[in-house]
Coordinates of C-alpha atoms and ligand atoms in Angstrom, one line a residue:
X1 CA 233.5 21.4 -125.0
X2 CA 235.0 18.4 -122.8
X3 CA 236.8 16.0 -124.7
X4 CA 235.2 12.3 -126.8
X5 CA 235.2 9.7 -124.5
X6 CA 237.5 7.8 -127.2
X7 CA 237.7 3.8 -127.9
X8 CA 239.5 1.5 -129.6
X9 CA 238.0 -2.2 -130.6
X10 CA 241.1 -4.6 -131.9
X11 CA 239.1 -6.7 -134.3
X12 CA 239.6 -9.2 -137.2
X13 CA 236.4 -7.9 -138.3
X14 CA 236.2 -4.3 -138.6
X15 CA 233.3 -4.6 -141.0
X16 CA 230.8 -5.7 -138.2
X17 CA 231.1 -2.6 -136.6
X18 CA 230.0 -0.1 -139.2
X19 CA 226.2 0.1 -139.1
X20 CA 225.9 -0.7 -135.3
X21 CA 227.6 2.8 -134.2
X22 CA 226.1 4.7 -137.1
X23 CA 222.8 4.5 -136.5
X24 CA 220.5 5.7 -133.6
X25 CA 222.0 7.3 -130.0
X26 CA 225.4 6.2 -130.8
X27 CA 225.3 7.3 -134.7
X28 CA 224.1 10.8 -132.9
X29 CA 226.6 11.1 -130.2
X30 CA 229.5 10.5 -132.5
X31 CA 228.0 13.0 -135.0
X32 CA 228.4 15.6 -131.8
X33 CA 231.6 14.6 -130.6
X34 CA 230.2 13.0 -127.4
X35 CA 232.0 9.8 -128.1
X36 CA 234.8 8.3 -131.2
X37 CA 234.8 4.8 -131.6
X38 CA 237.3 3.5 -133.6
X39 CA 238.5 0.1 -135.0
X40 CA 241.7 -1.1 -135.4
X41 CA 241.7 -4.3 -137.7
X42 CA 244.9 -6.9 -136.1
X43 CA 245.4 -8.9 -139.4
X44 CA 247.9 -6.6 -141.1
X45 CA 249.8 -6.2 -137.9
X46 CA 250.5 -10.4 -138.6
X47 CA 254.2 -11.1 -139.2
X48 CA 253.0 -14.2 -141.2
X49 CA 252.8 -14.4 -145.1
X50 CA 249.7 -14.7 -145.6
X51 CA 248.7 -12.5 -142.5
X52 CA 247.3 -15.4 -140.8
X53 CA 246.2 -14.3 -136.9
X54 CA 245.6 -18.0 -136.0
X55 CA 247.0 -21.0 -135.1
X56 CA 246.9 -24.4 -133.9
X57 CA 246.5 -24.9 -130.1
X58 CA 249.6 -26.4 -128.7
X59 CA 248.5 -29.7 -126.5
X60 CA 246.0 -30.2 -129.2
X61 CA 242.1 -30.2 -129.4
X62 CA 239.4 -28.6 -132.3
X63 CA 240.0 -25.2 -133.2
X64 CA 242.2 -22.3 -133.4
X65 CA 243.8 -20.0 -131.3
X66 CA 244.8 -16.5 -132.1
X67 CA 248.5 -16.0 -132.4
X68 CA 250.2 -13.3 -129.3
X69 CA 252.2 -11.7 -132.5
X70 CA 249.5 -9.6 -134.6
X71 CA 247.8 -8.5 -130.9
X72 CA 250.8 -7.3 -129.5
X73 CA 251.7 -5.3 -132.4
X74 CA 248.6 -4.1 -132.5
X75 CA 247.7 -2.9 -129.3
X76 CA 251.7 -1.7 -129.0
X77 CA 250.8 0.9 -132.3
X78 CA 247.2 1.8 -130.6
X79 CA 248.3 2.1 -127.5
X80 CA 251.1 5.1 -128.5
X81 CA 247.9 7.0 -129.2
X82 CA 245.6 5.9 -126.6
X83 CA 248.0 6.2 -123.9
X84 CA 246.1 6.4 -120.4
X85 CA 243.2 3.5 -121.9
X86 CA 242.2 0.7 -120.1
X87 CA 242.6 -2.6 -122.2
X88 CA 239.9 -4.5 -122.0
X89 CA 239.6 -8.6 -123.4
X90 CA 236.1 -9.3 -124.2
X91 CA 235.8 -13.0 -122.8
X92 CA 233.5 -15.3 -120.5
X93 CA 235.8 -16.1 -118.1
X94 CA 235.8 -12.0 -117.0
X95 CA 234.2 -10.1 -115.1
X96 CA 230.5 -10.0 -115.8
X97 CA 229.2 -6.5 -117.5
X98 CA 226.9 -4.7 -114.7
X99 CA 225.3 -1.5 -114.8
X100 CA 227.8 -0.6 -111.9
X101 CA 230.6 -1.8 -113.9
X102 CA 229.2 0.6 -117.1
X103 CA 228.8 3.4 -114.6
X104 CA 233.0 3.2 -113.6
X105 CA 234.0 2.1 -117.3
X106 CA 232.5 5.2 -118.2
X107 CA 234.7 7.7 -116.0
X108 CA 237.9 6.7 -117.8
X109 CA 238.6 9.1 -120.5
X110 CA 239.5 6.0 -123.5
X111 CA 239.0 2.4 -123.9
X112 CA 240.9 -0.3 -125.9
X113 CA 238.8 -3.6 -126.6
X114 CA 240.1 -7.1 -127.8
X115 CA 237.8 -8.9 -129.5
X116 CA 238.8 -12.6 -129.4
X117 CA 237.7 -15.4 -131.5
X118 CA 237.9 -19.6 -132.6
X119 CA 238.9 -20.6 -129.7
X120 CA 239.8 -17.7 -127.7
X121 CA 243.2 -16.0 -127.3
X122 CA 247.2 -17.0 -126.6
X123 CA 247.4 -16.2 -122.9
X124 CA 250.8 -14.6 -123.2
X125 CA 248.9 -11.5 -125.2
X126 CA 246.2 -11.7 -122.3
X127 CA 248.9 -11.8 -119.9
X128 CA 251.5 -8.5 -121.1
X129 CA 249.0 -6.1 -122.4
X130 CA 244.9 -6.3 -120.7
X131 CA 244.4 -4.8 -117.6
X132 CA 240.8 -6.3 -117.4
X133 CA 238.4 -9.5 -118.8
X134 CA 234.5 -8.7 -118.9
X135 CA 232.1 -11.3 -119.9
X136 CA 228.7 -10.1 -121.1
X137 CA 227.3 -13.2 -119.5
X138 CA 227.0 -16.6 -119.3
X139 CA 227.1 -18.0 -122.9
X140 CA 229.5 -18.7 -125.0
X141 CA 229.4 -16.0 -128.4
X142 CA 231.3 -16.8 -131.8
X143 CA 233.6 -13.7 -131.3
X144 CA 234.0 -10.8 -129.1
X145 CA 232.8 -8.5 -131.8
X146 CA 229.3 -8.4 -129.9
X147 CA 230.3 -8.1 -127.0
X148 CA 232.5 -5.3 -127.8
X149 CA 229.4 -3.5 -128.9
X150 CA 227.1 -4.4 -125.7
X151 CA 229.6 -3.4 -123.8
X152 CA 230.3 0.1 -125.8
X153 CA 226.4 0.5 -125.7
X154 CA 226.1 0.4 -122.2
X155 CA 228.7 2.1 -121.3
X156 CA 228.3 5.1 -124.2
X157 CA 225.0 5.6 -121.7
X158 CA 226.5 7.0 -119.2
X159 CA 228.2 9.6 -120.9
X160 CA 226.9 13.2 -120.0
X161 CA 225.2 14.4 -122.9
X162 CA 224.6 10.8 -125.2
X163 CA 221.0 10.3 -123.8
X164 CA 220.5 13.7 -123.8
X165 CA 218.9 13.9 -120.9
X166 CA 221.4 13.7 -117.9
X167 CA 218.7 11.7 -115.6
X168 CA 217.9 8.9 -117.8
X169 CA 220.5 6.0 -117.4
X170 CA 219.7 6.2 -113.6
X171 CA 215.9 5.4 -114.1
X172 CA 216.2 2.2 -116.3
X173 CA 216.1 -1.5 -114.7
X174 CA 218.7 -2.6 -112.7
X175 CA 220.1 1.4 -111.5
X176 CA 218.5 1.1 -108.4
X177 CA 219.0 -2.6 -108.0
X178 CA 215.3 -3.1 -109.3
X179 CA 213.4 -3.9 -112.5
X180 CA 211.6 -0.7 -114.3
X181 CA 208.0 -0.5 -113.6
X182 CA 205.7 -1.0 -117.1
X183 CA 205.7 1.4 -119.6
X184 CA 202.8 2.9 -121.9
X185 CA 202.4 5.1 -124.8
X186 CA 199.3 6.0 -127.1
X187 CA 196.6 5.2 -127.9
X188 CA 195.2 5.1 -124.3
X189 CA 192.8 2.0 -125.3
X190 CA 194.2 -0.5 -126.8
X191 CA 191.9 -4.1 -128.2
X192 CA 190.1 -3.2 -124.6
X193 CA 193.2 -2.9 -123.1
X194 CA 193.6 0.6 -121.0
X195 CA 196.5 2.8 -119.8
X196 CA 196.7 2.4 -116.0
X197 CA 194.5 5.8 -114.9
X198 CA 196.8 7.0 -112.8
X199 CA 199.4 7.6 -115.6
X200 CA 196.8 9.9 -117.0
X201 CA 195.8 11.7 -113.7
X202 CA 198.9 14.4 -113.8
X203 CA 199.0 13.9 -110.6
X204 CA 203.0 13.4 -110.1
X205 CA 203.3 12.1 -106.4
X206 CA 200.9 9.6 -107.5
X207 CA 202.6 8.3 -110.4
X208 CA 205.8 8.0 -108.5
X209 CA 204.2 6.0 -105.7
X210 CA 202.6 4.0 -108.5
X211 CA 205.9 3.3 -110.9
X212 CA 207.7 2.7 -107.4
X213 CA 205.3 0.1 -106.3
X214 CA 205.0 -1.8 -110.1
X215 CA 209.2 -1.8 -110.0
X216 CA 208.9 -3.8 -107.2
X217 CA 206.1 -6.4 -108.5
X218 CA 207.9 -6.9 -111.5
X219 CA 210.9 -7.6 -109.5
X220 CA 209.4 -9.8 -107.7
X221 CA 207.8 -11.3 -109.8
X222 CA 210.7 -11.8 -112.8
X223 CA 214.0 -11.3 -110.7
X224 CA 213.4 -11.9 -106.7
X225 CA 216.2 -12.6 -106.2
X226 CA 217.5 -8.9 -106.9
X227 CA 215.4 -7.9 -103.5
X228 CA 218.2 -9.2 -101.5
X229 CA 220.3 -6.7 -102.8
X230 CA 218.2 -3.8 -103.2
X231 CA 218.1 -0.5 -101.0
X232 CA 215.0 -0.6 -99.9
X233 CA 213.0 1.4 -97.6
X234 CA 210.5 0.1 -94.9
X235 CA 207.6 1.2 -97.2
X236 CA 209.1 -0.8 -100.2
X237 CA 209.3 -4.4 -97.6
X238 CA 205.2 -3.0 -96.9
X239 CA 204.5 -3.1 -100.9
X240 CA 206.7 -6.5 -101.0
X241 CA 204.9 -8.4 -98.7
X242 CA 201.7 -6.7 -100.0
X243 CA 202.9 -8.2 -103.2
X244 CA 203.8 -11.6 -101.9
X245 CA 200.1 -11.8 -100.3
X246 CA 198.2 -10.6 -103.6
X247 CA 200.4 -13.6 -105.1
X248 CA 199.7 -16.4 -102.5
X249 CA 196.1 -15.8 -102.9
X250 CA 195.8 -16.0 -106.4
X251 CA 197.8 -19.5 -106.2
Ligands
LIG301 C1 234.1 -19.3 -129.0 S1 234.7 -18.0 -127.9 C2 236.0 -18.9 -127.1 C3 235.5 -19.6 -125.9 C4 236.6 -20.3 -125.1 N1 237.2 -21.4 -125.8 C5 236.0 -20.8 -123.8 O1 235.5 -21.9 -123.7 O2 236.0 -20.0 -122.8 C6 235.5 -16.9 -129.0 C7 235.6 -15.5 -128.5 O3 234.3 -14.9 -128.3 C8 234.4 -14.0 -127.2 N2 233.3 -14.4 -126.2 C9 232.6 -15.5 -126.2 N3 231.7 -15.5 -125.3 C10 231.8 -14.4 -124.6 C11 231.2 -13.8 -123.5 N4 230.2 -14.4 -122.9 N5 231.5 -12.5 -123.1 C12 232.5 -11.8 -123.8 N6 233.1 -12.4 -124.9 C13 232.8 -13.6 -125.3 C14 235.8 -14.0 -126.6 O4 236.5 -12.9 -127.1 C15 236.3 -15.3 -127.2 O5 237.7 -15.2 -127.4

């Protein structure tokens, strides 16, 4: 059996992680090896009394910063074990988390993740010991801590054998550069509402003509701007300006 895709979260809140990677896909792909997630907690690596890990910003302003000292230390210890890891600072100035960017975070064999918080991180730590800053978006989040675990999520999904079915992380919204097409379970009538009949008609060419063609009204109609980038294929542009015709006459 190949080796757990391994990583490390520098936290001052190991606590938060606990029930997050124990339950559901990750819980199960721990449980089998598939992955080990680990925490390393950065307050007892503090050289100060009281193991304080923050401190006042020089220059002024609200808030506190947390001190180079305890990260160093700690990612200098984790690293002696995690040797060929890429460090990774959870902030919102990074790179922003992609599927593409899962896909590639995913062929490394270990991770380390620093989880900042207050008001974000000494740059001198940022500067001698992360190879990489990823954002999970747009906002601003108390701590890293979540975005530690968004980021292991998505990235855990790409690991042969996690999903269980090698296929799957490929078919979801955004692998292709498009949104997923609707999904339906039972009961086939719902309050009057039915299951599309195609879905029912086993016929499989069908289907796939159908999800293709619902990917790309949902795209349209939630994320156009993700058509720029797609691949798509002279019939797609047909559907798409089907679509855009179906839309301009219901206006
Ligand atoms: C309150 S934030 C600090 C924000 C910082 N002062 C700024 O304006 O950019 C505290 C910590 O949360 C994490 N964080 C906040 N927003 C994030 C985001 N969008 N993506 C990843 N991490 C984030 C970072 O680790 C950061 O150090």
């Amino acid at each position: 059996m190949s080796e757990a895709f391994r990583v490390n979260i520098l936290t001052i809140f190991p606590e938060m992680f606990e029930s997050f990677f124990s339950a559901s896909i990750l819980g199960r792909a721990r449980e089998q090896g598939l992955i080990d997630i680990r925490t390393t907690d950065i307050r007892p690596f503090s050289n100060s009394k009281h193991h304080n890990t923050d401190d006042y910003p020089f220059g002024g302003g609200a808030g506190m910063v947390m001190m180079a000292q305890p990260i160093l230390d700690a990612m200098k210890a984790v690293t002696t074990e995690y040797s060929s890891a890429k460090r990774i600072y959870l902030g919102p100035r990074g790179k922003r988390l992609t599927t593409s960017l899962a896909r590639e975070l995913a062929r490394e064999k270990e991770l380390i993740l620093l989880c900042g918080h207050y008001e974000g991180v000494d740059q001198r730590a940022l500067d001698a010991c992360i190879d990489e800053e990823i954002s999970i978006g747009d906002y601003i989040l108390t701590g890293g801590e979540l975005a530690a675990m968004v980021l292991t999520d998505c990235v855990a999904r790409f690991i042969p054998g996690v999903l269980g079915c090698a296929e799957s992380p490929e078919e979801e919204s955004f692998s292709d550069g498009l949104l997923e097409y609707p999904q339906y379970t039972r009961p086939r009538e719902l309050d009057g509402r039915s299951v599309p009949e195609v879905l029912l008609s086993g016929d499989h060419a069908k289907i796939r003509a159908w999800r293709r063609r619902e990917s790309l009204r949902a795209t349209l109609r939630f994320r156009p701007d993700l058509l720029e980038g797609a691949d798509l294929s002279p019939d797609d542009l047909k559907i798409v300006k089907e679509l855009e015709n179906e839309c301009s006459s219901e206006s």
